[in-house]
Coordinates of C-alpha atoms in Angstrom, one line a residue:
M25 CA 80.5 126.4 76.9
S26 CA 80.6 123.5 79.2
F27 CA 79.8 120.1 78.0
S28 CA 77.1 119.7 80.8
L29 CA 75.3 122.8 79.3
F30 CA 75.8 121.4 75.8
R31 CA 74.3 118.0 76.8
A32 CA 71.4 119.7 78.6
S33 CA 70.6 121.9 75.5
V34 CA 70.7 118.8 73.3
R35 CA 68.2 117.0 75.5
K36 CA 66.1 120.1 75.7
V37 CA 65.8 120.3 71.9
A38 CA 65.4 116.6 71.6
T39 CA 62.5 116.3 74.1
A40 CA 60.7 119.4 72.9
G41 CA 57.4 117.6 72.2
S42 CA 55.6 120.8 71.0
L43 CA 57.8 121.0 67.9
P44 CA 57.0 119.3 64.7
R45 CA 59.4 116.3 64.0
A46 CA 60.9 117.9 61.0
Q47 CA 61.5 121.1 62.9
L48 CA 62.8 119.3 65.9
R49 CA 65.4 117.3 63.9
N50 CA 66.5 120.5 62.2
Q51 CA 67.1 122.3 65.5
L52 CA 68.8 119.3 66.9
R53 CA 71.3 119.2 64.0
I54 CA 71.9 123.0 64.3
S55 CA 72.5 122.6 68.0
I56 CA 74.9 119.8 67.6
R57 CA 76.8 120.6 64.2
K58 CA 78.9 123.3 65.6
F59 CA 80.4 121.0 68.1
S60 CA 81.1 118.3 65.5
T61 CA 83.6 118.0 62.7
P62 CA 82.1 120.4 60.1
P63 CA 81.7 119.1 56.6
P64 CA 84.0 120.7 54.1
E65 CA 82.8 123.1 51.5
A66 CA 81.4 121.3 48.4
P67 CA 83.8 121.7 45.3
A68 CA 82.8 124.7 43.4
P69 CA 80.3 125.3 41.3
K70 CA 80.4 112.3 97.4
S71 CA 79.8 108.8 98.7
N72 CA 81.3 105.9 100.3
T73 CA 84.9 107.3 100.2
T74 CA 86.1 105.8 103.6
L75 CA 84.7 102.4 102.7
Y76 CA 86.5 102.6 99.2
V77 CA 89.7 103.4 100.8
G78 CA 89.3 100.5 103.1
I79 CA 88.5 98.2 100.0
G80 CA 91.6 99.5 98.2
A81 CA 93.7 98.4 101.2
V82 CA 92.1 94.9 101.0
V83 CA 92.7 94.7 97.3
A84 CA 96.4 95.5 97.9
A85 CA 96.6 92.7 100.5
A86 CA 94.9 90.3 98.2
G87 CA 97.3 91.1 95.5
A88 CA 97.0 88.7 92.6
A89 CA 94.9 86.2 94.6
F90 CA 92.2 84.4 92.5
Y91 CA 89.7 81.7 93.2
S92 CA 87.4 80.0 90.9
F93 CA 83.9 78.4 91.1
S94 CA 82.3 76.1 88.7
D95 CA 78.8 75.2 87.3
S96 CA 78.5 72.4 84.8
G97 CA 82.3 72.3 84.4
T98 CA 82.6 76.0 83.4
N99 CA 85.1 77.9 85.6
A100 CA 84.9 81.6 86.4
V101 CA 87.8 83.5 87.8
K102 CA 87.3 86.2 90.5
S103 CA 89.9 88.9 91.0
G104 CA 91.2 90.4 94.2
V105 CA 88.6 93.1 93.8
Q106 CA 85.8 90.6 94.4
V107 CA 87.7 89.0 97.2
A108 CA 88.0 92.5 98.7
K109 CA 84.2 92.9 98.6
V110 CA 83.7 89.7 100.4
K111 CA 86.4 90.5 103.1
T112 CA 84.9 93.9 103.8
N113 CA 81.3 92.7 103.8
F114 CA 80.6 95.5 101.1
V115 CA 77.7 94.7 98.8
P116 CA 77.4 97.5 96.3
T117 CA 73.9 98.7 95.7
K118 CA 72.1 100.1 92.7
E119 CA 72.9 103.5 94.1
D120 CA 76.6 102.8 94.3
Y121 CA 76.5 101.9 90.6
Q122 CA 74.6 105.1 89.8
K123 CA 77.5 107.0 91.3
V124 CA 79.9 105.3 89.0
Y125 CA 77.5 106.1 86.1
N126 CA 77.4 109.7 87.0
K127 CA 81.1 109.8 87.2
V128 CA 81.3 108.3 83.7
A129 CA 78.9 110.9 82.5
G130 CA 81.0 113.7 84.0
I131 CA 84.3 112.5 82.7
F132 CA 84.4 115.3 80.2
D133 CA 85.2 117.8 82.9
D134 CA 88.4 115.9 83.5
A135 CA 89.3 114.5 80.2
G136 CA 91.3 117.4 78.7
D137 CA 91.9 117.8 75.0
Y138 CA 91.3 114.7 72.7
D139 CA 92.2 114.2 69.2
G140 CA 94.1 117.4 68.9
G141 CA 91.0 119.5 68.8
P142 CA 89.6 122.6 70.6
Y143 CA 88.8 121.9 74.2
H144 CA 85.0 121.8 74.0
I145 CA 84.7 120.3 70.6
Y146 CA 86.5 117.0 71.2
R147 CA 85.5 116.2 74.8
P148 CA 82.1 114.8 73.6
I149 CA 84.2 112.3 71.5
V150 CA 85.1 110.6 74.7
F151 CA 81.6 109.3 74.9
L152 CA 82.0 107.7 71.5
I153 CA 85.2 105.8 72.4
L154 CA 83.6 104.6 75.6
T155 CA 80.8 103.1 73.6
F156 CA 83.1 101.4 71.2
S157 CA 85.1 100.1 74.1
A158 CA 82.1 98.4 75.8
W159 CA 81.1 96.9 72.4
H160 CA 84.6 95.6 71.6
S161 CA 85.0 94.1 75.0
S162 CA 81.8 92.2 74.6
G163 CA 81.8 91.4 70.8
T164 CA 84.5 88.7 71.2
Y165 CA 82.0 86.1 72.4
D166 CA 81.9 82.7 70.8
K167 CA 78.6 80.9 71.5
E168 CA 80.2 77.5 70.7
S169 CA 83.2 77.6 72.9
K170 CA 81.5 80.0 75.3
T171 CA 84.7 82.0 75.5
G172 CA 85.2 85.8 75.2
G173 CA 82.4 88.5 75.9
S174 CA 82.3 91.0 78.6
N175 CA 83.2 88.6 81.4
Y176 CA 86.9 88.7 82.5
A177 CA 87.7 92.0 80.7
T178 CA 90.5 90.5 78.8
M179 CA 90.9 93.6 76.5
R180 CA 93.3 94.8 79.3
F181 CA 95.9 92.2 78.2
A182 CA 98.1 91.9 75.2
P183 CA 97.8 90.7 72.5
E184 CA 94.0 91.4 72.6
S185 CA 94.6 95.0 73.6
Q186 CA 96.8 95.3 70.4
H187 CA 94.4 93.8 67.9
G188 CA 93.8 96.0 64.9
A189 CA 90.1 96.4 65.7
N190 CA 90.9 97.8 69.3
A191 CA 93.3 100.5 67.9
G192 CA 92.7 103.8 69.8
L193 CA 90.6 102.3 72.5
N194 CA 93.4 102.7 75.0
V195 CA 92.2 106.2 75.4
A196 CA 88.9 105.0 76.8
R197 CA 90.7 102.5 79.1
D198 CA 93.0 105.1 80.4
L199 CA 90.1 107.4 81.2
M200 CA 88.1 104.7 82.9
E201 CA 91.2 103.6 84.9
N202 CA 90.8 107.0 86.9
I203 CA 87.3 106.0 87.7
K204 CA 88.5 102.5 88.7
Q205 CA 90.8 103.9 91.2
E206 CA 88.0 105.9 92.8
F207 CA 85.6 102.9 92.8
P208 CA 88.0 100.0 93.2
W209 CA 85.2 97.5 94.1
I210 CA 83.7 97.5 90.4
S211 CA 85.1 95.0 88.1
Y212 CA 86.5 96.2 84.9
G213 CA 83.8 94.2 82.8
D214 CA 81.1 96.0 84.9
L215 CA 82.9 99.4 84.5
W216 CA 83.4 99.2 80.7
T217 CA 79.8 98.1 79.9
L218 CA 78.3 100.6 82.4
G219 CA 80.4 103.2 80.6
G220 CA 78.9 102.2 77.3
V221 CA 75.4 102.4 78.8
A222 CA 76.1 106.0 80.1
A223 CA 77.6 107.0 76.8
I224 CA 74.5 105.8 74.8
Q225 CA 72.0 107.3 77.2
E226 CA 73.8 110.6 77.6
M227 CA 74.1 111.0 73.8
N228 CA 70.2 111.2 73.8
G229 CA 70.0 107.5 73.0
P230 CA 67.5 105.0 74.5
K231 CA 67.7 103.5 78.0
V232 CA 69.8 100.3 78.0
P233 CA 69.0 97.7 80.6
W234 CA 72.1 96.8 82.7
R235 CA 73.1 94.8 85.6
P236 CA 76.4 94.0 87.4
G237 CA 78.1 90.6 87.8
R238 CA 81.0 90.4 85.5
V239 CA 84.3 89.3 87.1
D240 CA 87.9 90.0 86.1
G241 CA 90.0 87.3 84.6
V242 CA 93.6 86.7 83.7
Q243 CA 95.7 87.1 80.6
A244 CA 95.4 83.5 79.5
Q245 CA 91.6 84.0 78.9
A246 CA 92.4 86.8 76.3
T247 CA 90.7 86.0 72.9
P248 CA 92.4 85.4 69.6
D249 CA 92.3 88.2 66.9
G250 CA 89.6 88.0 64.2
R251 CA 86.6 87.9 66.3
L252 CA 85.4 91.5 65.6
P253 CA 84.1 92.6 62.3
D254 CA 86.2 93.5 59.4
A255 CA 84.7 96.7 57.9
S256 CA 86.1 96.0 54.4
Q257 CA 84.0 92.8 54.1
G258 CA 80.4 92.1 53.1
A259 CA 77.1 90.6 54.1
D260 CA 78.3 87.1 54.6
H261 CA 81.1 88.2 56.9
L262 CA 78.7 90.1 59.1
R263 CA 76.4 87.1 59.3
K264 CA 79.5 84.8 60.2
I265 CA 80.9 87.3 62.9
F266 CA 77.6 88.3 64.5
G267 CA 76.1 84.7 64.1
R268 CA 79.1 83.4 66.2
M269 CA 78.0 85.7 68.9
G270 CA 74.4 84.5 68.6
F271 CA 72.7 87.5 66.8
N272 CA 70.2 87.2 63.9
D273 CA 69.8 89.4 60.9
Q274 CA 67.5 91.9 62.5
E275 CA 69.9 92.3 65.6
I276 CA 72.8 92.7 63.2
V277 CA 71.2 95.8 61.5
A278 CA 70.0 97.2 64.8
L279 CA 73.4 97.0 66.2
S280 CA 74.9 98.5 63.0
G281 CA 72.8 101.7 63.8
G282 CA 75.3 102.4 66.5
H283 CA 77.3 104.1 63.6
A284 CA 74.9 107.0 64.2
V285 CA 77.6 108.3 66.6
G286 CA 81.3 108.6 66.2
R287 CA 83.7 108.8 63.3
C288 CA 86.7 106.8 61.9
H289 CA 90.2 108.1 62.1
S290 CA 92.7 107.2 59.4
N291 CA 95.6 107.0 62.0
R292 CA 93.6 104.3 63.9
S293 CA 91.3 102.2 61.8
G294 CA 92.6 103.4 58.3
F295 CA 89.1 104.7 57.5
D296 CA 88.3 108.3 57.8
G297 CA 85.2 110.5 58.5
P298 CA 81.9 110.6 60.4
W299 CA 78.8 108.6 59.5
T300 CA 76.3 111.5 60.2
F301 CA 76.3 115.2 60.6
S302 CA 75.7 114.9 64.3
P303 CA 78.2 112.3 65.5
T304 CA 77.7 112.9 69.2
T305 CA 73.9 112.4 69.3
M306 CA 72.0 109.1 68.9
T307 CA 69.4 109.2 66.1
N308 CA 68.2 107.1 63.2
D309 CA 70.0 109.3 60.8
F310 CA 72.5 106.6 60.0
F311 CA 69.7 104.6 58.4
K312 CA 68.1 107.6 56.8
L313 CA 71.4 108.8 55.2
L314 CA 72.0 105.3 53.7
F315 CA 68.7 105.7 51.7
D316 CA 68.6 109.4 51.2
E317 CA 72.1 110.1 50.0
K318 CA 73.9 109.1 46.9
W319 CA 76.9 107.1 47.9
V320 CA 80.1 106.8 45.7
W321 CA 83.4 105.1 46.3
K322 CA 86.0 107.6 47.7
K323 CA 88.9 108.3 45.6
W324 CA 91.9 108.3 48.0
N325 CA 95.0 106.4 49.2
G326 CA 93.2 104.8 52.1
P327 CA 91.1 101.7 52.4
K328 CA 87.9 101.2 50.3
Q329 CA 85.1 103.3 51.8
L330 CA 82.2 105.3 50.4
E331 CA 81.4 109.0 50.6
D332 CA 78.3 111.0 50.1
K333 CA 78.2 112.6 46.6
G334 CA 76.7 115.9 47.8
T335 CA 79.1 117.2 50.5
K336 CA 81.9 114.5 50.4
S337 CA 82.0 114.9 54.2
L338 CA 80.2 111.7 55.2
M339 CA 81.5 108.1 55.0
M340 CA 80.1 104.7 54.9
L341 CA 82.0 101.5 55.5
P342 CA 81.6 98.5 53.0
T343 CA 79.8 96.7 55.9
D344 CA 77.5 99.6 56.3
Y345 CA 76.6 99.8 52.6
V346 CA 75.6 96.1 52.5
L347 CA 72.6 97.0 54.7
V348 CA 70.9 98.5 51.7
T349 CA 72.2 96.0 49.1
D350 CA 71.4 92.8 51.0
K351 CA 67.7 92.1 50.5
I352 CA 67.1 90.9 54.1
Y353 CA 69.2 93.4 55.8
K354 CA 67.6 96.2 53.6
K355 CA 64.0 95.6 54.9
Y356 CA 65.2 96.1 58.5
A357 CA 67.3 99.2 57.7
R358 CA 64.3 100.7 55.9
A359 CA 62.1 100.1 58.9
Y360 CA 64.6 101.9 61.2
A361 CA 64.9 104.8 58.7
D362 CA 61.2 105.2 58.8
D363 CA 60.8 104.8 62.5
E364 CA 63.3 106.1 65.1
A365 CA 61.3 104.8 68.0
L366 CA 61.4 101.3 66.6
F367 CA 65.1 101.6 66.1
F368 CA 65.6 102.9 69.7
K369 CA 63.6 100.0 71.1
D370 CA 65.5 97.3 69.1
F371 CA 68.9 99.0 69.7
S372 CA 68.4 99.0 73.3
A373 CA 67.5 95.4 73.4
V374 CA 70.4 94.2 71.3
C375 CA 72.9 96.4 73.3
A376 CA 71.6 94.9 76.6
K377 CA 72.2 91.4 75.0
L378 CA 75.6 92.3 73.6
F379 CA 76.8 93.6 77.0
E380 CA 75.8 90.4 78.8
L381 CA 77.6 88.0 76.4
G382 CA 79.8 85.4 78.1
V383 CA 78.5 86.0 81.7
P384 CA 77.1 83.0 83.4
T385 CA 73.6 83.4 84.7
E386 CA 74.7 82.6 88.3
Q387 CA 77.0 85.6 88.3
W388 CA 74.4 88.3 88.1
V389 CA 73.7 90.1 91.4
T390 CA 70.1 90.8 90.4
P391 CA 67.6 88.6 88.4
E392 CA 66.4 91.6 86.3
P393 CA 68.5 94.4 84.7
W394 CA 68.3 97.8 86.1
I395 CA 67.5 101.1 84.4
M396 CA 70.2 103.7 85.2
K397 CA 69.2 107.3 85.5
N398 CA 70.5 110.0 83.2
V399 CA 72.5 112.8 85.0
D400 CA 69.7 115.2 84.4
E401 CA 67.2 113.0 86.1
K402 CA 68.8 113.2 89.6

């Protein structure tokens, strides 16, 4: 079964308005579960190609040339790619960025095996690492120093690329590099965040407003370690880390809902397991499971994490569990558990905000963000 057929079947089930909600969710889980890591048994009992080639030649000629512009004393660095766009008089349109989006959405056909699993089971996981790549490249923002964020794409450089929180994301960067070679005019920051938008939308998530304008920087602008959340910490840590970026309590909880997709790997983060039974589909199940399941501390040799008492196949991080133990976080988590549409609305807004952190207003190529089409809307 090709992933495009899998994705289409998921969307068909998820949009079947004639089904009762409970039945719809049931069918969606059945549709997804066989492509996800199954829980263990409970213990007994075509385009502007010629133009792109020309741009590639100009990029090569530009080499490592950079120039800067300033506004209120803030310098922004533009790479040879941006220089190339000026030299060729090429101004990408929304349609050009849509082609990049479509290429990201079709990346599974070229990705090959991932994570050592069967061919069609693990290709969907590529979407998940693209989401985390976009988030980790944006979540380094510091509102006081106005450093970090998705501008400059400094996760390309050591030591930032080697930070513990970025372990395993080289897989996403390597896959996206192939797309960068095909569309050399797009900046890494725009490519990574657009990849995150594609991943969210193609996993049946909400539309995430997005616009281009990020520029590529240099290694000297790489951010220090410690700016991303430490999953072993508690509520105060989340407020400190996300507050530094400019997020409030409600936005912290909404953004945490991204754990509806993906899983942890012990050989990367140290933690292990999926958060939900359908880790390749965006739902509000992360919040529902927080309240509906009995969570106990996992007995193992790894870092401190929780597991569901029933199947012992799901996990929650300490920073996840504080969403139901902290009084303020809990009211937002409960609201999202009860209302998926509300969660999707707030998650879309906070993702759009996250992906724009660190980008000066004057760099945006359009005053209002775009809504990119899903591949099945073409």
